[in-house]
Coordinates of C-alpha atoms in Angstrom, one line a residue:
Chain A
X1 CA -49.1 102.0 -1.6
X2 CA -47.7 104.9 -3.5
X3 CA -45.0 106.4 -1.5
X4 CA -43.0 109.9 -2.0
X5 CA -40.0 109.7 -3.7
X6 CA -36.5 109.8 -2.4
X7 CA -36.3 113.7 -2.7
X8 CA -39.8 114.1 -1.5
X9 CA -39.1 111.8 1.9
X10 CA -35.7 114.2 2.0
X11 CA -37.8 117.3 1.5
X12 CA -40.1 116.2 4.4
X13 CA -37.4 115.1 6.3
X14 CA -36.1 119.0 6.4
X15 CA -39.9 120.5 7.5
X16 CA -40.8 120.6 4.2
X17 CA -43.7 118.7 2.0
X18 CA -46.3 118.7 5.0
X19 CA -48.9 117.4 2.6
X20 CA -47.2 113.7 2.6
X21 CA -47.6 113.7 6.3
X22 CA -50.7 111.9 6.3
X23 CA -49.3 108.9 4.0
X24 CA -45.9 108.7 6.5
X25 CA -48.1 108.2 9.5
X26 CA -49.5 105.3 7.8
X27 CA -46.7 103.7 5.8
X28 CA -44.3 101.9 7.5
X29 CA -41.7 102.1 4.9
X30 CA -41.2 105.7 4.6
X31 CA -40.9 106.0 8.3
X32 CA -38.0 103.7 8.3
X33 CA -36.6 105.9 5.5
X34 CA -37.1 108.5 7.6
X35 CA -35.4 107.2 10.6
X36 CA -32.9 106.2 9.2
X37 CA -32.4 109.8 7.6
X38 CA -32.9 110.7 11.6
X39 CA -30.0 108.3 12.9
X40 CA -27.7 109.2 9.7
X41 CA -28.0 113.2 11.1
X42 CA -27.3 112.0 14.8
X43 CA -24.3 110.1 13.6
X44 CA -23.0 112.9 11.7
X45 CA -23.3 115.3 14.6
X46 CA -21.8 113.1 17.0
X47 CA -18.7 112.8 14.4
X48 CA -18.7 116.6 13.7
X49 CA -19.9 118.3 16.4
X50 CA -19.1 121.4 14.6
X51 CA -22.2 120.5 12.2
X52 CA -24.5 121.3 15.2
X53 CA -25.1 124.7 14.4
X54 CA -26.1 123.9 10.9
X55 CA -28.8 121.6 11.8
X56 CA -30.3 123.6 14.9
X57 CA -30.6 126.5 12.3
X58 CA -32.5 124.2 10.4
X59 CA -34.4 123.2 12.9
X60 CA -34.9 126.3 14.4
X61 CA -36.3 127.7 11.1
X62 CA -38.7 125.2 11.1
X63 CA -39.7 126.2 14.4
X64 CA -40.1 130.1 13.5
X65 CA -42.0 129.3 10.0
X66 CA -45.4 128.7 12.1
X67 CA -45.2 132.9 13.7
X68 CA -43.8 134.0 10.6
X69 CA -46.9 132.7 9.1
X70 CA -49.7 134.2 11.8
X71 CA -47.5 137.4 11.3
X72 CA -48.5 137.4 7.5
X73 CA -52.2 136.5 8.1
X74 CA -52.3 139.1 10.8
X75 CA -51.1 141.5 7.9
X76 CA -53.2 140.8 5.3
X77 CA -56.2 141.4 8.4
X78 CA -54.8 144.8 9.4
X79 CA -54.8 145.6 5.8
X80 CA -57.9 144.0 4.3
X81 CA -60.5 145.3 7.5
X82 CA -60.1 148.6 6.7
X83 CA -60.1 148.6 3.2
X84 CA -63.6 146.3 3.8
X85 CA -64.6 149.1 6.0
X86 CA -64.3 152.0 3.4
X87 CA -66.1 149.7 1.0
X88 CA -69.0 149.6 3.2
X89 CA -69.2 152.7 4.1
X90 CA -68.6 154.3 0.5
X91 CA -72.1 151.6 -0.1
X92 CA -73.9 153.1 2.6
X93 CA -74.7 156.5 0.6
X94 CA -72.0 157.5 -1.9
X95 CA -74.0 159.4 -4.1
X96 CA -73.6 163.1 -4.9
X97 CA -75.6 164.2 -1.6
X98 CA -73.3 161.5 0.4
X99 CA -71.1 164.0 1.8
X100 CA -73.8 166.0 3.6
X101 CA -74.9 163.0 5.0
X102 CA -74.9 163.2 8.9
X103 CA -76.1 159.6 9.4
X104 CA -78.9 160.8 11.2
X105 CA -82.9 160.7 11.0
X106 CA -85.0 163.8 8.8
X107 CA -86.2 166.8 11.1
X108 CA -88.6 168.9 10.6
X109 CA -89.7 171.9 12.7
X110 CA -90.8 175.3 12.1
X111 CA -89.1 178.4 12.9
X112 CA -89.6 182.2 12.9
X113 CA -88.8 183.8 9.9
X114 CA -85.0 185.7 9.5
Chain B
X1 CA -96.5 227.6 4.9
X2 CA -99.4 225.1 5.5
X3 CA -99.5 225.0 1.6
X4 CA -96.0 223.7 0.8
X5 CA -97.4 221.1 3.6
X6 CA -100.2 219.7 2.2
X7 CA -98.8 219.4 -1.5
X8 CA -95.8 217.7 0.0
X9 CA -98.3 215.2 1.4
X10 CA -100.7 214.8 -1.8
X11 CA -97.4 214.0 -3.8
X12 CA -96.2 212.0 -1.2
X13 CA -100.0 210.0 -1.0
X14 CA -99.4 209.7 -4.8
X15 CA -95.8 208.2 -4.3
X16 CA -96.4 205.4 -2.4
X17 CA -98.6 202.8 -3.9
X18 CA -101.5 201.7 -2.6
X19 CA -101.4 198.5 -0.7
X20 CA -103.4 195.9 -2.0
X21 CA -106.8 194.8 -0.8
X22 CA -106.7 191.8 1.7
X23 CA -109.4 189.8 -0.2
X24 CA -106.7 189.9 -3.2
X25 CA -104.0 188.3 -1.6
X26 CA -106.3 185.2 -2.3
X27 CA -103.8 182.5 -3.0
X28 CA -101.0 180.8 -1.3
X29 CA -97.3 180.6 -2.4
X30 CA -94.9 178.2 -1.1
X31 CA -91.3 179.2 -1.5
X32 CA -88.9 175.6 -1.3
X33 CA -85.3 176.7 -1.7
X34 CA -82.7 173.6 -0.9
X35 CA -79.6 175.5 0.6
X36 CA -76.0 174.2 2.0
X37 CA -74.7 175.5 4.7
X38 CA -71.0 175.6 5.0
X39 CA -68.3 177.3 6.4
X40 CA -70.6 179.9 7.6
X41 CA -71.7 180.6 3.8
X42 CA -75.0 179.5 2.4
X43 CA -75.5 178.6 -1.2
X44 CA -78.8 177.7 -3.2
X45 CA -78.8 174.8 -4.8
X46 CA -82.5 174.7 -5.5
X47 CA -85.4 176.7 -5.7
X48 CA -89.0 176.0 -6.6
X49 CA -92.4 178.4 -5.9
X50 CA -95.7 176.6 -5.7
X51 CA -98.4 179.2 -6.2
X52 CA -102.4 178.5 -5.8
X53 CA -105.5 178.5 -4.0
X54 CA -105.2 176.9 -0.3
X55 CA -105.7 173.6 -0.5
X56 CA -102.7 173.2 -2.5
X57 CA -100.5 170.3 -1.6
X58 CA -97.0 169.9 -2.8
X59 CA -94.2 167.1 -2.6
X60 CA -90.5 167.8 -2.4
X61 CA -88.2 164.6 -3.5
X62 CA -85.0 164.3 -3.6
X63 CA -83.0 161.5 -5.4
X64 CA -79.2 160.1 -4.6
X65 CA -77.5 157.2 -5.0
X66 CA -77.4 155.8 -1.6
X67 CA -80.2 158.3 -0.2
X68 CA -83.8 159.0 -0.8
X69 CA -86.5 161.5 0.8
X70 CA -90.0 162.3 -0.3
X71 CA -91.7 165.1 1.9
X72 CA -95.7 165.3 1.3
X73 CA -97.3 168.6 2.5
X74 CA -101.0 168.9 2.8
X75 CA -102.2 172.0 3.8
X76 CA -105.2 173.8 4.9
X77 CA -105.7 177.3 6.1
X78 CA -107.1 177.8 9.2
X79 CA -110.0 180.1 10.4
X80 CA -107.3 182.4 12.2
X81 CA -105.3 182.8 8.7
X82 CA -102.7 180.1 9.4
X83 CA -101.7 177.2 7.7
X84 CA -102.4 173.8 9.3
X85 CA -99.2 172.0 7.6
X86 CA -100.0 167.7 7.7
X87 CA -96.2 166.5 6.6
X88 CA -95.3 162.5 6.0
X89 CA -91.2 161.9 5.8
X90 CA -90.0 159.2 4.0
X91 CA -86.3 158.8 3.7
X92 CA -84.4 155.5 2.5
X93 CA -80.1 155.2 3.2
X94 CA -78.3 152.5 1.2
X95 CA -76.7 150.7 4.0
X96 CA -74.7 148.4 2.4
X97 CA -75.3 145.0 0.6
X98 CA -76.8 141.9 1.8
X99 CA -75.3 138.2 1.0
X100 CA -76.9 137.7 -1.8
X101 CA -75.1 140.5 -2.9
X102 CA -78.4 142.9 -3.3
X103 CA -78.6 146.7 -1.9
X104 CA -79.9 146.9 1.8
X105 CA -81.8 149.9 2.5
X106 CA -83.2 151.5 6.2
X107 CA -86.3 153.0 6.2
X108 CA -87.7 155.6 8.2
X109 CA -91.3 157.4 8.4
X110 CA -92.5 160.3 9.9
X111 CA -95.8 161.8 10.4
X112 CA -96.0 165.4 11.0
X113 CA -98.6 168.3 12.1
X114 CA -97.8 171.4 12.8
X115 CA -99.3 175.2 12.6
X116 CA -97.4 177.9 11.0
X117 CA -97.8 181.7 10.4
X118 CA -96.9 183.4 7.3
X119 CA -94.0 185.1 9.5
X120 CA -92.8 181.6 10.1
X121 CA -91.1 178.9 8.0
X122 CA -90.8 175.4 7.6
X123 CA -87.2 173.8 8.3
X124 CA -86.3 170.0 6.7
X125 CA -83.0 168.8 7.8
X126 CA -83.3 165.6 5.5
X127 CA -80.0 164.1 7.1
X128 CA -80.6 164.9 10.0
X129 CA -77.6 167.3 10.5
X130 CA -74.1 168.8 9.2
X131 CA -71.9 166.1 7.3
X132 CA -68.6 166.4 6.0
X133 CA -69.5 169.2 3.2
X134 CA -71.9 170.7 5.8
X135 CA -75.2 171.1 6.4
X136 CA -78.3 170.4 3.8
X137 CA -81.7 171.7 4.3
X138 CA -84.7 172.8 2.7
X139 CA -86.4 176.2 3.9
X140 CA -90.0 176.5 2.8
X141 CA -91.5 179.3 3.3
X142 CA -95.1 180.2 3.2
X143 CA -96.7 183.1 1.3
X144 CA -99.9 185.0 0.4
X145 CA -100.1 185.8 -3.2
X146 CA -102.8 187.7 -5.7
X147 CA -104.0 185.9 -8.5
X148 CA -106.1 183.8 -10.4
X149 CA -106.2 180.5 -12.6
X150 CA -104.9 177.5 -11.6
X151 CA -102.0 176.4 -9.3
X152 CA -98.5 176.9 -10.6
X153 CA -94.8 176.0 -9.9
X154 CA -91.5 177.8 -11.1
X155 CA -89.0 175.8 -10.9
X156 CA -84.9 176.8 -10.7
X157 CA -83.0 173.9 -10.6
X158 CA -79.2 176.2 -9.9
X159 CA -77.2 172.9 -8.3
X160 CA -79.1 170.6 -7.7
X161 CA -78.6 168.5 -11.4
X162 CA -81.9 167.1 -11.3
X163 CA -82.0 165.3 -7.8
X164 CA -84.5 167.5 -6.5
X165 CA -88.1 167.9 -7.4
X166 CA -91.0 169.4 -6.2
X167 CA -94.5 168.8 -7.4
X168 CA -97.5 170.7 -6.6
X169 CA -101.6 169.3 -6.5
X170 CA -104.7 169.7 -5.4
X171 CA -106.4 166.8 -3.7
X172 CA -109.3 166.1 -1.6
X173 CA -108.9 166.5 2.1
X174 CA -111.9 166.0 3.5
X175 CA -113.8 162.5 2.6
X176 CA -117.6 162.0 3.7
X177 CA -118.6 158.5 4.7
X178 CA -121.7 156.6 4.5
X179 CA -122.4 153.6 5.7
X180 CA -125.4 151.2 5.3
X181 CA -126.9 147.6 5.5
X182 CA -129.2 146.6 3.1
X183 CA -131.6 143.4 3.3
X184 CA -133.2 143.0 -0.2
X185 CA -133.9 146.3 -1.3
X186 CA -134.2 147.9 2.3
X187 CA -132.0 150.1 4.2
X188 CA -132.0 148.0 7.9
X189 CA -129.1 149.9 9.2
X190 CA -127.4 153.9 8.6
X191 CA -124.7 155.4 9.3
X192 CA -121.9 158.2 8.2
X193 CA -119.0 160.2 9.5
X194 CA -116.5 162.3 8.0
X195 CA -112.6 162.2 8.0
X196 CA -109.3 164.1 6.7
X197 CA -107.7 162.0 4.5
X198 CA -105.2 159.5 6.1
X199 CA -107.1 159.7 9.5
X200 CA -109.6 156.8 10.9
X201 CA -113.6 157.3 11.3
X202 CA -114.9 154.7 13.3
X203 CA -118.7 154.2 12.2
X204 CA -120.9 151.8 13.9
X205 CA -123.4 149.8 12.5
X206 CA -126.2 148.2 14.7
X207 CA -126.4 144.3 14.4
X208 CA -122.3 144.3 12.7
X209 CA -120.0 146.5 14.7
X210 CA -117.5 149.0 14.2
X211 CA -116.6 149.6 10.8
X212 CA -112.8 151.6 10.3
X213 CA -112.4 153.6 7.5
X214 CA -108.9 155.0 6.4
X215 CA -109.3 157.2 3.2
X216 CA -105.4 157.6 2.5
X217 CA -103.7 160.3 0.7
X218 CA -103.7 159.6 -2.5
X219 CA -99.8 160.1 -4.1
X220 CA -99.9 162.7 -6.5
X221 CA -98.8 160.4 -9.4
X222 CA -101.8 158.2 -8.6
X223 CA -105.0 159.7 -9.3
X224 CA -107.0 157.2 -7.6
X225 CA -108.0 157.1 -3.9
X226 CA -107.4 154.1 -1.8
X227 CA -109.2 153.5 1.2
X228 CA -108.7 150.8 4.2
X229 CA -111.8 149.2 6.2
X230 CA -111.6 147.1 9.2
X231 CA -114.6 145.4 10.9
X232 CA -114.4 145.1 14.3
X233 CA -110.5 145.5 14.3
X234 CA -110.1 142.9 11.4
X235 CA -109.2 143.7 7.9
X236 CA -112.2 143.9 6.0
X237 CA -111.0 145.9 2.7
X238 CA -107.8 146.6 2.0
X239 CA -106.0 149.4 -0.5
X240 CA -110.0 149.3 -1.8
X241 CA -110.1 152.1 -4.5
X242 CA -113.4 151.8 -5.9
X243 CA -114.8 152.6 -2.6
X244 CA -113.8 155.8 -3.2
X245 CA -113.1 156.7 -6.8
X246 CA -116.5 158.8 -8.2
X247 CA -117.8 158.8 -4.7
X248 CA -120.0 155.6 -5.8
X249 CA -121.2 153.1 -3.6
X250 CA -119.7 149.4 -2.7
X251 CA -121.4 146.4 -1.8
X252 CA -119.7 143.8 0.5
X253 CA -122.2 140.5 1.3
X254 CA -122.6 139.9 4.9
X255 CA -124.3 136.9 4.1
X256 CA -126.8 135.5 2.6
X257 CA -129.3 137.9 3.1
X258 CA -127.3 141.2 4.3
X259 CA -125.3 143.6 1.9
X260 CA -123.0 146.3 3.8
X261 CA -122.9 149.3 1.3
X262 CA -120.0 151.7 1.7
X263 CA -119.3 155.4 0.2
X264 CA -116.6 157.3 0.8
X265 CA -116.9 160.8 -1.4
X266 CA -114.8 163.2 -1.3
X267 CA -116.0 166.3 -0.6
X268 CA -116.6 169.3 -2.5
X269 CA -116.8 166.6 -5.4
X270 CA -120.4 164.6 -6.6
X271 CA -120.6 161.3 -8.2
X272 CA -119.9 162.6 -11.7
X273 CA -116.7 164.8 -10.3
X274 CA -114.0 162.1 -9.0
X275 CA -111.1 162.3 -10.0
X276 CA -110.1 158.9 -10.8
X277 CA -110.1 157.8 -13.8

């Protein structure tokens, strides 16, 4: 099996490299690395407590990368429908005549003369 | 006294010009002038006159890029000196594209009929209403007019850059229909009727049923006639031009024996005067 490297398993290890999920879930190697990255953190923290804080900011960036995401999508939406919508409607009659164009159906009617 | 009067009124009979005899005023002018309407001003963008005998039919067409209308007029003047006005609205909006990435159009037609005095005129709102630069419409109004020759059309294209046209003919109207079965060289069964163009005649024909005939108004870029048949409610000719064209006779076999002979002439024209070519 062709596993990560070293940097790659680290990378992953910090929230990053999600595409190497798959291949972790299945290779039992790189999980132990990865545990062992896990127990090396814990140890640290219980010697440094002070270090907390540095790894729950980690962690909780992690946690805020998925909103942050949906906020960007939901950006590029607010922008994009609109600018779809003035598309469409500048292909519904843009011609020279498009600007007396009312939408509506031809009438026809006679009237007394003025 | 009395002759300062009458001299007054001799100079004054001289002064004013005669009006002109009724049976002069012997044609029919059309007046189509496309004007905006905004902000409470109006501006011509457009103007055409169609001059000639009644009968005369005219077509106003305007082009855009996302909007099309063609207006037919056919006309005929009535025994009480008014114009009976037979209009067919066409107009086509772009509305938007399709996934195959090809222009989607909506279609709308609309059949007209309507009477209308020479102190009356014609209105075409070919949007429908007022849009953002205001309102577009086309006035036509209907005139009599002295003359002779054949039709004409003055044209004054002021704003309009060549998206409006207007294009005046003379078609026939009226289309006589004859019907007939033959067996060998015998007439079995007869029959006619008559029709404005566009408009059904039913005809039946003993021992085959109700023939349908549709003699449809012909474009005025096309010069032959087309006419529909149905027997009995089914298709039995469709778009059939020959039917028509020189006023000549068809044959359909029946079967075997039977021939159903069709002629659908316009009238005011023989054989020898069709106009199809």
């Amino acid at each position: 099996m062709n596993c990560p490297d070293r940097e790659t398993l680290s990378a992953y290890f910090d929230g990053e490299a999600p595409e190497i999920g798959e291949h972790i879930r299945a290779c039992g190697d790189c999980r132990a690395f990865l545990d062992d990255l896990t127990a090396i953190r814990a140890a640290v923290v219980a010697a440094r407590p002070e270090l907390r804080s540095a790894v729950a900011i980690k962690e909780r960036r992690h946690r805020h990368r998925a909103p942050r995401l949906a906020f960007a999508l939901l950006l590029l939406v607010l922008l994009l429908v609109p600018a779809l919508l003035l598309l469409r409607h500048r292909e519904r009659n843009d011609g020279a005549f498009g600007n007396y164009d009312a939408g509506g159906r031809a009438v026809i009617y006679v009237k007394g003369r003025q | 006294m009395m002759r300062h009067l009458a001299i007054l009124a001799l100079l004054l009979t001289a002064a004013t010009p005669a009006p002109p005899p009724t049976a002069a005023l012997n044609r029919i002018r059309f007046v189509v002038r496309c004007v905006e309407v905004s902000g409470g001003a109006q501006r011509t963008l457009y103007e055409a006159d169609v001059d000639g005998p009644p009968g005369t039919d005219f077509s106003v067409r305007l082009r855009d890029r996302g909007f099309t209308l063609d207006a037919l007029f056919v006309n005929e003047l009535t025994a009480s000196g008014n114009l009976d006005v037979r209009s067919s609205l066409t107009t086509r909006r772009r509305h938007g594209t399709s996934s195959s990435s090809l222009p989607l159009w909506e279609e709308d037609a609309q059949e007209h009929r309507f009477v209308v005095g020479f102190d009356q005129e014609i209105e075409l709102l070919p949007f429908g209403g007022a849009g953002k630069a205001g309102l577009l419409k086309f006035d036509i109004l209907p005139e009599r007019s002295a003359g002779a020759g054949p039709m004409s059309i003055r044209i004054n294209d002021i704003h309009a850059n060549g998206a409006i046209t207007v294009n005046a003919f003379r078609q026939p109207h009226w289309y006589n229909i004859e019907t007939e079965i033959d067996e060998g060289a015998t007439v079995v069964a007869h029959a006619s009727g008559r029709t404005f163009a566009g408009n059904d005649v039913s005809i039946a024909l003993p021992a085959l049923g109700n023939l349908t005939i549709t003699p449809r108004t012909a474009e005025h870029t096309d010069p032959w006639r087309y006419t529909d048949i149905t027997l009995n409610g089914r298709p039995f000719a469709r778009g059939s031009r020959a039917v028509v064209c020189r006023g000549e006779w068809q044959s359909f076999p029946i079967d075997a024996k039977r021939t159903l002979r069709i002629r659908v002439a316009p009238e005011g024209t023989g054989p020898d005067k069709g106009e199809c070519s």
